[in-house]
């Protein structure tokens, strides 16, 4: 008995080798019919025995190619046509118009084995790829995703490559970046004077240079990297000095998982993500005494490690490269460099050699960063490997473009039930970053196929993105409060709607009262948020300077905790720099000169770190807080005291008792790690208590956690446990960063929900 069924498969199923896979599966099961891309997804009709069809559907769902993300498979029976063969039907243009652009993907294991097979025509060819792997987003210049709209368009396929490209049974069928030594891109090496270097073996020469301590600018997938031998203290120091990056941890690349496991603790969950096609930088707890130079990641407990993800990386390690520092090629805080000329001019004072090639990078994309915490991999920087896969929303919303915050910025476009987040753009302070921001708007409009006339941005009047929003013509602008955006971002990725309790903990965000918020308890839904509590405010002398001079936060905390006697305490622990006296700070606070009031939890962490003698100044935001987390040791005997207060329904979370106790313990000689651990406990417990109080008042049980402080693993894990222990339901970020990289998603969903509610 012959049956025929029609399947519509939705999700990321186009441009990822899905149709060849369907073709092979149908052939193996002796099914007749066809497969075709359509605007609704991939359409398949198949006929054969009932058993074969059942097995076929099982394979669709279970053994599809690695880059596919199947969302739904609709199936219904139709009358058999008694066909005898299975075919891939050419797509209509309408069908190709909806081919999703997929993320760049690490070289797959099949390609790696061909790369090192001396009999293969792509032996050691640095641009080998297939339908399962290779560049995608970063080579796209227009839609639909087709070779002619990528930066591969200038490389006509040779006969053999063309054969692969057009053969449905081949694993390179419609691999848009398909290439070989005869027809594809090639490498070139330049010195720092821009002169071509032509050694007999480029990779041998590069490896030797790296071992000699040289710095190489390496053109990658989404931009240039600067590489140096990660085991040589001198080489790393030179790289830091030339890049003006004093202490911020650098990521490294090692040959394989075994090598990674010798440097840092690598559990099975971390291993999966480390070896995934996304190949992010994983933050792993580093071992003492590993061969990696200490200055790669000074002061912090983690090492950022990734594995090779392009053929060039694989070949370098094949030639015996040592572990490499791999850092985005830019001067500090600028966007990653992508063009050959741009690299040679912007980086000539930094790199000794430039390994470039003639396949252009069209879309900048940094390495993504992932950490495993509270049972899940959690993205801290969302870029290569993850972008532009949309975040699936729980309902359809009006189109909105959200311009993001000011630091760690991303953009987001919401259209229908999808949210397209841009790659990480970074800090919006330099002209380069602002250019990249504007390019990203164009790119994201193409990728999402939407040009929204509603624009969402922050409430801060001085943010660059807020000013841009104000200048957009014919657009309606909706301002979204920073911490409300954080909470809605986390709600969106967890498919939550309705009213929740939000705990937003971060460094800085503009509050509705114009002051600096950052430790906020909210009652929020997608459209609105009400402040229900916050960290009891303290004065921060010098305002924003406290970000880089955390002794200022410490002074503010002491002043609040000790009242009039704070000056003596500050003196006794040598807190203030020589140029500063307690009286001056008191006067600043009394007259409110150059002094802001803040409820920032990030600044509380910074301040406590300073009080424990960790450091008084930092070279990047959050450094003191990271070191406080890194030193937290063992299980604490006790939790530092704190106070949860109520004043006219506003809940206050006051760390003055914790500050007094931390200073006292420190003076008694209690080890810093123990105090740090006890402070983390207090931080988690205080918020859980405040949330529980609010829950009793409101009946709300869902508690949504967001903000940069939740990059702190101890805080996140403790907080989740404390909330659950009180019968509350905690939700945290995983696919979207908890830090300001997730803000644009929250802004977009919030504005879209407001507009939708108006229309309903
Ligand atoms: Zn491959
Ligand atoms: Zn070729
Ligand atoms: Fe924030």
XYZ file of C-alpha atoms and ligand atoms in Angstrom:
763
model
C 0.000 0.000 0.000
C 1.461 3.338 -1.104
C 0.925 6.486 0.949
C 1.874 10.079 0.198
C 2.414 12.830 2.746
C 3.091 16.515 2.547
C 5.407 18.107 5.131
C 6.078 21.768 5.782
C 9.207 22.275 7.829
C 9.868 25.669 9.429
C 12.845 27.079 11.298
C 16.377 27.572 10.053
C 16.097 25.021 7.256
C 17.237 26.928 4.169
C 20.862 27.390 3.164
C 22.040 24.818 5.698
C 22.121 21.649 3.638
C 18.614 20.602 4.527
C 17.365 19.794 1.016
C 20.340 17.538 0.118
C 19.804 15.790 3.428
C 16.127 15.255 2.594
C 17.110 14.000 -0.854
C 19.551 11.455 0.589
C 17.096 10.298 3.240
C 14.373 9.838 0.600
C 16.755 7.914 -1.645
C 17.822 5.601 1.192
C 14.185 4.870 2.061
C 13.154 4.464 -1.599
C 10.648 7.287 -1.360
C 9.446 9.244 -4.383
C 8.396 12.890 -4.404
C 10.169 16.217 -4.109
C 11.596 18.857 -1.792
C 11.359 22.589 -2.411
C 12.019 25.859 -0.606
C 8.923 27.998 -0.255
C 8.048 31.226 1.520
C 6.460 29.159 4.288
C 9.471 26.941 4.845
C 10.710 23.780 3.180
C 7.928 21.809 1.491
C 8.368 18.065 1.051
C 6.078 15.533 -0.557
C 7.040 11.915 -0.189
C 5.374 8.650 -1.069
C 6.171 5.087 -0.152
C 5.268 2.532 2.479
C 3.841 3.649 5.819
C 6.960 2.369 7.631
C 9.285 4.248 5.286
C 7.322 7.472 5.761
C 7.406 7.061 9.520
C 11.151 6.522 9.455
C 11.491 9.495 7.087
C 9.685 11.852 9.453
C 11.756 10.555 12.343
C 14.947 11.342 10.432
C 13.691 14.843 9.544
C 13.266 15.566 13.211
C 16.223 13.678 14.630
C 19.131 13.414 12.227
C 19.057 16.639 10.248
C 22.296 18.523 9.475
C 23.983 20.336 12.362
C 23.172 23.905 11.315
C 19.428 23.292 10.939
C 17.110 24.487 13.670
C 13.744 22.882 13.129
C 10.883 24.759 14.649
C 7.856 22.794 13.458
C 7.045 19.928 11.073
C 3.462 19.970 9.786
C 2.342 16.740 8.170
C -0.795 15.707 6.354
C -1.709 12.858 4.060
C -2.501 13.461 0.366
C -3.438 11.092 -2.489
C -0.445 9.222 -4.000
C 0.731 10.254 -7.496
C 2.649 7.008 -8.142
C 5.868 8.810 -8.965
C 9.072 6.818 -9.221
C 11.817 9.258 -8.325
C 12.645 11.926 -5.776
C 13.865 15.358 -6.863
C 14.988 18.717 -5.557
C 12.727 21.218 -7.276
C 14.262 24.592 -8.177
C 13.010 27.261 -5.827
C 10.869 30.079 -7.037
C 12.322 33.519 -6.331
C 9.647 34.034 -3.744
C 11.006 30.974 -2.006
C 14.588 32.194 -2.006
C 13.457 35.551 -0.616
C 12.846 33.942 2.730
C 16.048 31.953 2.989
C 17.297 32.875 6.431
C 20.869 34.005 6.619
C 22.548 31.667 9.039
C 25.431 32.281 11.436
C 29.041 31.573 10.513
C 29.974 28.086 11.494
C 33.233 26.426 12.516
C 34.961 24.127 10.022
C 33.189 20.763 10.325
C 34.969 17.488 11.042
C 34.532 16.228 7.435
C 36.227 19.341 6.094
C 38.987 19.091 8.704
C 39.772 15.543 7.616
C 39.856 16.587 3.951
C 42.063 19.539 4.895
C 44.739 17.193 6.222
C 44.364 14.472 3.595
C 47.375 14.781 1.243
C 45.357 13.134 -1.538
C 42.491 15.590 -1.360
C 42.435 18.463 -3.815
C 41.845 20.833 -0.892
C 44.856 19.565 1.131
C 45.880 22.486 3.383
C 43.562 24.823 1.483
C 42.774 27.653 3.958
C 39.245 28.302 2.623
C 37.750 24.810 2.617
C 34.068 24.720 3.609
C 30.832 22.868 2.854
C 27.077 23.104 3.375
C 27.620 22.334 7.064
C 30.345 24.874 7.742
C 32.149 28.045 6.787
C 31.414 31.736 6.625
C 27.785 32.865 6.198
C 26.599 36.127 7.735
C 30.001 37.788 7.475
C 30.223 37.438 3.682
C 26.682 38.565 2.925
C 26.348 41.810 1.012
C 22.699 41.553 0.106
C 19.680 39.289 0.306
C 18.550 36.764 -0.759
C 21.391 34.561 0.478
C 22.910 33.381 -2.765
C 26.531 33.280 -3.989
C 26.038 36.339 -6.164
C 25.061 38.337 -3.094
C 28.130 37.346 -1.101
C 31.753 38.427 -1.243
C 32.406 35.095 -3.064
C 30.732 36.520 -6.184
C 34.108 37.566 -7.630
C 35.345 33.937 -7.604
C 33.727 32.016 -10.500
C 33.482 28.329 -9.608
C 35.858 25.988 -11.422
C 34.422 22.925 -13.124
C 34.926 20.595 -10.180
C 33.535 23.049 -7.626
C 30.587 23.791 -9.876
C 29.908 20.057 -10.135
C 29.742 19.835 -6.316
C 27.653 22.979 -6.060
C 24.976 21.739 -8.426
C 24.827 18.081 -7.406
C 22.009 17.506 -4.888
C 23.768 14.446 -3.525
C 27.022 16.275 -2.872
C 27.867 17.615 0.574
C 28.703 20.942 -1.067
C 25.372 21.291 -2.869
C 24.572 25.010 -2.754
C 27.393 25.728 -0.302
C 27.562 29.387 -1.317
C 31.174 29.952 -0.202
C 32.390 26.760 -1.944
C 35.979 27.156 -3.175
C 39.193 25.310 -3.966
C 42.810 26.260 -4.720
C 41.977 26.489 -8.434
C 39.127 28.954 -8.169
C 38.849 30.357 -4.649
C 40.468 32.967 -2.424
C 44.134 32.895 -1.496
C 46.407 34.113 1.288
C 48.959 36.907 1.301
C 51.480 37.924 3.943
C 52.621 41.513 4.569
C 55.074 43.039 7.004
C 54.281 46.095 9.121
C 55.585 48.404 6.424
C 52.903 47.080 4.074
C 55.464 45.117 2.000
C 54.522 41.700 0.637
C 56.491 38.845 2.189
C 56.712 35.654 0.126
C 58.331 32.857 2.089
C 58.355 29.389 0.538
C 55.939 28.165 3.202
C 53.753 30.882 4.737
C 52.515 28.784 7.643
C 55.987 27.583 8.609
C 57.188 31.164 8.501
C 54.261 32.364 10.613
C 54.745 29.671 13.236
C 58.407 30.515 13.518
C 57.587 34.211 13.852
C 55.037 33.484 16.567
C 57.592 31.395 18.445
C 60.005 34.337 18.092
C 57.500 36.448 20.024
C 56.126 38.341 17.024
C 52.574 39.699 16.869
C 50.485 38.653 13.887
C 47.319 40.292 12.591
C 45.238 37.437 11.243
C 42.224 37.916 9.023
C 39.483 35.698 10.386
C 35.762 35.229 9.795
C 34.281 38.389 11.252
C 37.360 40.552 11.449
C 41.068 40.599 12.229
C 42.626 39.083 15.315
C 45.907 39.930 16.908
C 47.769 36.768 17.855
C 50.847 36.083 19.886
C 52.404 33.135 21.681
C 50.272 32.828 24.831
C 53.048 31.014 26.683
C 55.559 33.869 26.349
C 55.223 36.578 28.971
C 57.237 39.035 26.832
C 55.115 38.558 23.738
C 51.891 39.022 25.695
C 53.252 42.106 27.448
C 54.279 43.613 24.109
C 50.826 42.970 22.678
C 49.159 44.621 25.669
C 51.445 47.592 25.542
C 50.983 48.133 21.798
C 47.228 47.682 22.000
C 46.974 49.900 25.134
C 45.079 47.184 26.884
C 46.566 47.145 30.340
C 44.825 44.407 32.254
C 41.596 43.304 30.609
C 41.752 39.514 30.220
C 42.734 38.236 26.756
C 41.240 35.136 25.174
C 43.386 32.287 23.936
C 43.006 29.652 21.235
C 44.371 26.154 21.743
C 44.708 23.186 19.412
C 41.936 21.014 20.819
C 39.840 20.095 23.851
C 42.728 18.132 25.416
C 44.912 21.197 25.352
C 42.075 23.273 26.844
C 41.611 20.723 29.628
C 45.245 21.133 30.671
C 44.765 24.876 31.140
C 41.339 25.091 32.747
C 38.580 22.995 34.299
C 36.557 21.527 31.469
C 33.336 19.712 32.402
C 31.177 17.795 29.905
C 28.716 20.692 29.476
C 31.468 23.145 28.792
C 33.091 20.724 26.369
C 29.904 20.533 24.286
C 29.778 24.283 23.850
C 33.537 24.606 23.334
C 33.394 22.115 20.424
C 30.045 23.331 19.031
C 29.773 24.825 15.524
C 29.454 28.225 17.251
C 32.905 27.826 18.808
C 32.585 30.702 21.265
C 35.171 31.812 23.763
C 34.296 29.813 26.893
C 35.161 31.305 30.251
C 36.670 28.425 32.209
C 38.139 28.257 35.686
C 41.875 28.260 35.104
C 44.365 25.955 36.780
C 47.285 27.410 38.674
C 50.609 26.629 37.070
C 49.407 26.138 33.493
C 51.894 27.033 30.746
C 49.879 30.134 29.819
C 51.637 33.419 30.646
C 50.129 34.940 33.825
C 49.567 38.311 32.158
C 47.017 36.789 29.746
C 44.293 36.995 32.420
C 45.705 38.621 35.556
C 43.696 38.776 38.786
C 40.632 36.919 37.528
C 39.707 33.290 38.078
C 38.719 32.480 34.508
C 40.535 31.938 31.263
C 38.720 32.679 28.005
C 39.457 29.701 25.733
C 38.320 28.827 22.227
C 39.167 26.131 19.711
C 40.170 26.597 16.048
C 37.170 27.504 13.917
C 38.629 28.345 10.502
C 40.895 26.263 8.263
C 43.630 28.878 8.808
C 43.528 28.233 12.567
C 43.629 24.461 12.015
C 46.616 24.748 9.704
C 48.516 26.940 12.181
C 48.182 24.278 14.869
C 48.981 21.543 12.348
C 52.296 23.347 11.856
C 52.911 23.225 15.602
C 51.772 26.654 16.740
C 51.864 27.183 20.522
C 48.619 28.271 22.280
C 47.763 31.699 20.906
C 46.476 34.840 22.472
C 43.642 35.811 20.129
C 42.196 39.210 20.642
C 40.051 41.373 18.381
C 42.308 43.530 16.265
C 41.564 47.073 17.297
C 42.801 49.647 19.695
C 41.000 49.338 23.017
C 37.217 49.724 22.770
C 37.104 50.293 19.003
C 35.199 47.879 16.755
C 37.033 44.956 15.219
C 38.970 45.676 12.006
C 37.757 44.003 8.784
C 39.401 45.412 5.626
C 42.944 44.550 4.472
C 43.991 48.177 3.993
C 42.087 49.246 7.082
C 43.962 46.620 9.105
C 47.377 47.534 7.791
C 46.824 51.228 8.484
C 45.020 50.907 11.815
C 47.287 48.170 13.168
C 50.703 49.005 11.753
C 51.924 50.089 15.189
C 50.664 46.881 16.750
C 51.278 43.888 14.468
C 54.595 42.735 12.995
C 52.949 40.721 10.203
C 49.572 40.667 8.502
C 48.110 37.455 7.154
C 45.362 38.614 4.808
C 43.298 37.141 2.002
C 41.068 38.302 -0.811
C 37.724 37.078 0.508
C 36.152 40.252 1.859
C 34.410 40.438 5.211
C 31.181 42.338 4.795
C 29.698 42.097 8.299
C 31.886 42.615 11.350
C 31.429 39.918 13.936
C 33.452 39.471 17.095
C 33.954 36.177 18.877
C 31.076 35.285 21.149
C 31.634 34.693 24.855
C 29.821 31.993 26.820
C 30.040 30.887 30.422
C 28.446 27.873 32.050
C 26.545 28.911 35.190
C 23.599 27.622 37.222
C 23.264 24.583 34.960
C 23.234 26.260 31.536
C 25.582 27.821 29.007
C 24.971 31.570 29.173
C 25.971 33.970 26.434
C 27.798 37.063 27.635
C 28.675 38.434 24.228
C 26.439 37.395 21.339
C 28.137 37.611 17.956
C 29.880 35.047 15.682
C 28.102 31.703 15.581
C 24.869 33.001 17.144
C 23.985 36.063 15.081
C 21.723 36.435 13.088
C 19.570 33.545 14.365
C 16.494 35.345 15.678
C 15.157 35.018 19.211
C 11.741 33.393 18.917
C 9.043 35.474 20.618
C 5.874 34.063 22.118
C 3.589 36.249 19.990
C 3.607 38.475 16.897
C 4.395 42.127 17.522
C 4.553 45.312 15.411
C 7.900 46.067 13.717
C 10.339 48.019 15.897
C 13.992 48.992 15.596
C 15.719 49.364 18.972
C 18.989 51.283 19.102
C 20.362 49.906 22.351
C 22.296 51.530 25.202
C 25.705 53.208 25.133
C 28.153 50.534 26.248
C 28.363 46.902 25.063
C 25.777 47.996 22.541
C 23.720 45.872 20.143
C 20.708 46.723 17.974
C 17.524 44.753 17.649
C 14.700 44.549 15.137
C 11.454 42.906 16.140
C 9.230 41.753 13.310
C 6.324 39.344 13.616
C 7.309 36.801 16.244
C 11.061 37.160 15.817
C 13.686 39.414 17.333
C 16.873 39.896 15.311
C 19.765 41.020 17.477
C 22.806 42.530 15.766
C 26.326 41.366 16.496
C 28.012 43.042 19.451
C 28.859 46.631 18.459
C 30.636 47.705 21.626
C 31.108 51.064 23.281
C 29.649 53.985 21.371
C 32.384 56.477 22.189
C 34.525 56.399 19.030
C 33.744 57.477 15.451
C 34.567 53.916 14.303
C 31.981 52.451 16.664
C 29.386 54.955 15.514
C 30.035 54.122 11.853
C 29.659 50.454 12.675
C 26.414 51.251 14.499
C 24.960 52.910 11.398
C 26.145 50.067 9.123
C 24.549 47.630 11.526
C 21.167 49.350 11.176
C 21.341 48.786 7.393
C 22.471 45.177 7.712
C 19.848 44.270 10.285
C 17.097 45.818 8.165
C 18.166 43.566 5.287
C 18.470 40.459 7.397
C 15.112 40.935 9.085
C 13.504 42.189 5.854
C 11.898 44.977 7.793
C 12.216 48.765 7.925
C 10.417 49.695 11.114
C 9.011 53.191 11.551
C 8.930 52.780 15.307
C 12.241 53.336 17.058
C 13.034 52.455 20.648
C 15.924 53.897 22.645
C 17.165 54.601 26.158
C 15.874 57.475 28.323
C 19.364 58.889 28.782
C 19.344 62.180 26.824
C 23.120 62.131 26.216
C 23.492 58.655 24.777
C 24.553 58.691 21.142
C 21.795 56.230 20.181
C 19.154 58.352 21.919
C 20.261 61.385 19.899
C 20.193 59.356 16.676
C 16.642 58.244 17.471
C 15.616 61.868 17.903
C 16.943 62.680 14.446
C 15.175 59.858 12.610
C 12.553 61.295 10.341
C 9.073 59.908 9.984
C 9.681 57.645 12.933
C 7.891 57.421 16.221
C 10.374 57.280 19.089
C 9.643 55.381 22.283
C 12.003 55.804 25.241
C 12.419 52.767 27.460
C 13.920 52.938 30.938
C 17.189 51.001 31.115
C 16.272 48.518 33.851
C 12.799 47.964 32.472
C 14.522 47.036 29.186
C 16.796 44.603 31.058
C 13.803 42.819 32.592
C 11.777 42.700 29.360
C 14.827 41.324 27.553
C 14.988 38.403 29.976
C 11.196 37.937 29.793
C 11.368 37.814 25.981
C 14.009 35.120 25.797
C 12.122 33.054 28.374
C 8.806 33.543 26.489
C 7.178 35.201 29.485
C 4.370 37.727 29.258
C 2.269 39.261 32.007
C 3.406 40.818 35.255
C 6.610 39.790 36.984
C 8.929 40.882 39.735
C 12.141 42.145 38.145
C 15.542 42.289 39.804
C 17.857 44.403 37.646
C 21.398 44.680 38.959
C 24.063 46.512 36.977
C 26.507 49.388 36.935
C 24.596 52.323 35.592
C 21.243 53.147 34.075
C 19.332 56.382 33.779
C 16.391 56.349 36.183
C 12.991 57.927 35.671
C 13.965 60.480 38.340
C 17.172 61.386 36.495
C 19.438 59.728 39.071
C 21.777 56.799 38.497
C 19.956 53.532 39.064
C 21.528 50.093 39.152
C 20.050 47.953 41.925
C 16.348 47.858 41.143
C 13.354 45.866 42.240
C 10.536 46.350 39.732
C 6.992 45.215 39.186
C 6.985 44.990 35.428
C 5.181 43.739 32.378
C 6.218 44.272 28.770
C 4.659 47.725 28.573
C 5.441 49.335 31.903
C 7.480 49.028 35.059
C 7.041 50.421 38.535
C 9.955 50.837 40.893
C 9.113 48.857 44.021
C 12.491 48.926 45.717
C 16.188 49.620 45.260
C 19.598 49.607 46.888
C 19.471 52.318 49.566
C 21.031 55.238 47.733
C 24.484 56.516 48.557
C 26.498 59.471 47.314
C 29.207 58.780 44.802
C 31.802 61.552 44.856
C 33.020 62.332 41.346
C 29.987 60.742 39.659
C 30.866 58.622 36.625
C 34.573 58.694 37.519
C 33.732 56.032 40.103
C 33.601 53.470 37.268
C 37.385 53.650 36.901
C 38.163 54.817 40.440
C 36.131 52.476 42.638
C 37.614 53.995 45.826
C 34.951 56.664 45.188
C 32.174 54.088 45.539
C 33.880 52.755 48.664
C 33.974 56.265 50.155
C 30.253 56.666 49.443
C 29.455 53.338 51.098
C 31.581 54.160 54.167
C 29.939 57.549 54.523
C 26.527 55.947 54.553
C 27.563 53.103 56.874
C 29.568 55.025 59.485
C 28.018 58.510 59.393
C 30.252 61.197 60.917
C 33.022 58.797 61.820
C 33.514 57.548 58.257
C 36.559 59.779 57.706
C 38.432 58.085 60.527
C 37.584 54.645 59.130
C 38.678 55.703 55.652
C 41.928 56.982 57.147
C 42.544 53.787 59.097
C 42.308 51.635 55.976
C 44.141 54.151 53.779
C 41.238 54.429 51.379
C 41.596 57.924 49.980
C 44.334 59.100 47.627
C 46.655 61.823 48.965
C 44.865 64.578 47.103
C 41.516 63.773 48.721
C 40.280 64.470 52.263
C 37.066 63.204 53.897
C 35.964 66.813 54.559
C 36.134 67.592 50.843
C 33.924 64.608 50.056
C 31.464 65.625 52.804
C 31.274 69.102 51.335
C 30.725 67.686 47.839
C 27.871 65.558 49.136
C 26.262 68.322 51.210
C 26.315 70.840 48.408
C 25.753 68.187 45.758
C 28.696 69.333 43.705
C 30.177 66.807 41.296
C 28.431 64.095 43.213
C 25.619 61.767 42.215
C 23.211 59.727 44.268
C 23.112 56.137 43.151
C 21.420 52.842 43.849
C 23.911 50.893 41.705
C 24.576 47.307 42.775
C 27.636 47.209 40.511
C 29.132 50.091 42.443
C 28.359 48.310 45.739
C 30.381 45.305 44.507
C 33.199 47.618 43.388
C 33.174 49.471 46.701
C 33.284 46.299 48.803
C 36.215 45.061 46.688
C 38.116 48.239 47.495
C 37.311 47.975 51.209
C 38.824 44.480 51.197
C 41.994 45.942 49.716
C 41.583 44.400 46.263
C 42.298 47.521 44.252
C 41.457 51.232 44.318
C 41.634 51.858 40.576
C 40.721 49.733 37.573
C 41.503 49.741 33.873
C 38.104 48.439 32.732
C 34.575 48.587 34.118
C 33.766 45.914 36.649
C 37.394 44.806 37.144
C 37.279 45.223 40.937
C 33.968 43.352 41.142
C 35.386 40.517 38.986
C 38.354 40.183 41.295
C 36.032 40.177 44.296
C 34.190 37.240 42.722
C 37.456 35.505 41.829
C 38.742 35.612 45.412
C 35.506 34.374 47.042
C 36.590 31.165 48.717
C 34.998 28.056 50.130
C 31.700 27.945 51.975
C 31.180 30.923 54.203
C 30.550 30.318 57.901
C 28.168 33.185 57.836
C 26.439 35.753 55.691
C 27.204 39.448 56.181
C 24.289 41.342 57.768
C 22.065 43.635 55.692
C 18.731 45.410 56.137
C 15.593 45.180 54.045
C 13.485 48.220 54.950
C 10.140 49.668 53.876
C 9.367 53.322 53.482
C 5.999 54.294 51.982
C 5.830 50.968 50.153
C 9.312 51.473 48.689
C 11.590 48.618 49.691
C 15.152 49.557 50.583
C 18.068 47.125 50.415
C 20.698 48.550 52.702
C 24.251 47.175 52.761
C 25.480 49.497 55.531
C 25.511 46.642 58.077
C 27.473 44.522 55.566
C 29.965 47.330 54.988
C 30.523 47.829 58.726
C 30.967 44.139 59.238
C 33.296 43.709 56.240
C 35.588 46.481 57.507
C 35.617 45.022 61.003
C 36.370 41.478 59.813
C 39.061 42.754 57.518
C 40.707 44.634 60.385
C 40.573 41.479 62.524
C 42.498 39.683 59.820
C 39.720 37.450 58.484
C 40.893 36.271 55.040
C 39.571 38.343 52.168
C 38.140 35.289 50.377
C 35.902 34.457 53.356
C 34.575 38.007 53.594
C 33.982 38.096 49.872
C 32.013 34.856 50.031
C 29.970 36.178 52.967
C 29.224 39.346 51.013
C 28.054 37.346 47.977
C 25.720 35.458 50.306
C 24.372 38.729 51.661
C 23.847 40.097 48.159
C 21.856 37.047 47.050
C 19.867 36.729 50.268
C 18.989 40.422 50.522
C 17.397 40.460 47.057
C 15.612 37.180 47.652
C 14.155 38.601 50.867
C 13.101 41.816 49.160
C 11.518 39.868 46.289
C 9.725 37.600 48.720
C 8.327 40.622 50.577
C 7.116 42.099 47.300
C 5.635 38.765 46.296
C 3.586 38.627 49.499
C 2.254 42.099 48.739
C 1.463 41.504 45.084
C 0.887 37.774 44.725
C 3.447 37.624 41.896
C 5.696 34.556 41.995
C 7.814 34.899 38.857
C 11.109 36.711 39.445
C 13.106 37.809 36.409
C 16.850 38.442 36.813
C 18.825 40.721 34.533
C 21.709 43.185 34.435
C 25.486 42.904 34.179
C 25.917 41.835 37.829
C 24.429 38.455 36.873
C 27.600 37.687 34.940
C 28.844 36.981 38.444
C 28.336 33.222 38.666
C 28.296 33.048 42.453
C 25.638 35.751 42.641
C 23.486 34.118 39.951
C 23.698 30.631 41.435
C 23.040 31.803 45.001
C 20.208 34.078 43.943
C 18.438 31.336 41.972
C 18.738 28.989 44.947
C 17.591 31.598 47.489
C 14.561 32.572 45.388
C 13.544 28.968 44.733
C 14.003 28.251 48.446
C 11.352 30.893 49.165
C 8.866 29.339 46.767
C 9.471 31.898 44.007
C 10.119 31.098 40.327
C 13.373 32.601 39.082
C 14.162 33.221 35.392
C 17.601 34.207 34.102
C 19.279 34.916 30.781
C 20.928 32.208 28.671
C 20.691 33.045 24.935
C 20.928 36.801 25.373
C 23.515 38.601 27.507
C 22.452 39.669 31.008
C 24.624 42.742 30.480
C 23.795 45.727 28.289
C 24.221 43.553 25.170
C 20.649 42.413 25.860
C 19.143 45.893 26.308
C 18.133 46.391 22.668
C 15.967 43.253 22.769
C 14.141 44.583 25.833
C 13.708 48.023 24.280
C 12.303 46.536 21.069
C 9.837 44.182 22.744
C 8.737 46.857 25.188
C 8.054 49.455 22.461
C 6.349 46.862 20.258
C 4.118 45.768 23.129
C 3.149 49.378 23.837
C 2.181 49.924 20.203
C 0.320 46.644 20.031
C -1.660 47.471 23.173
C -2.690 50.806 21.638
C -3.998 49.009 18.572
C -5.895 46.291 20.417
Zn 32.452 21.386 6.235
Zn 37.220 25.226 -7.490
Fe 22.612 47.768 32.316
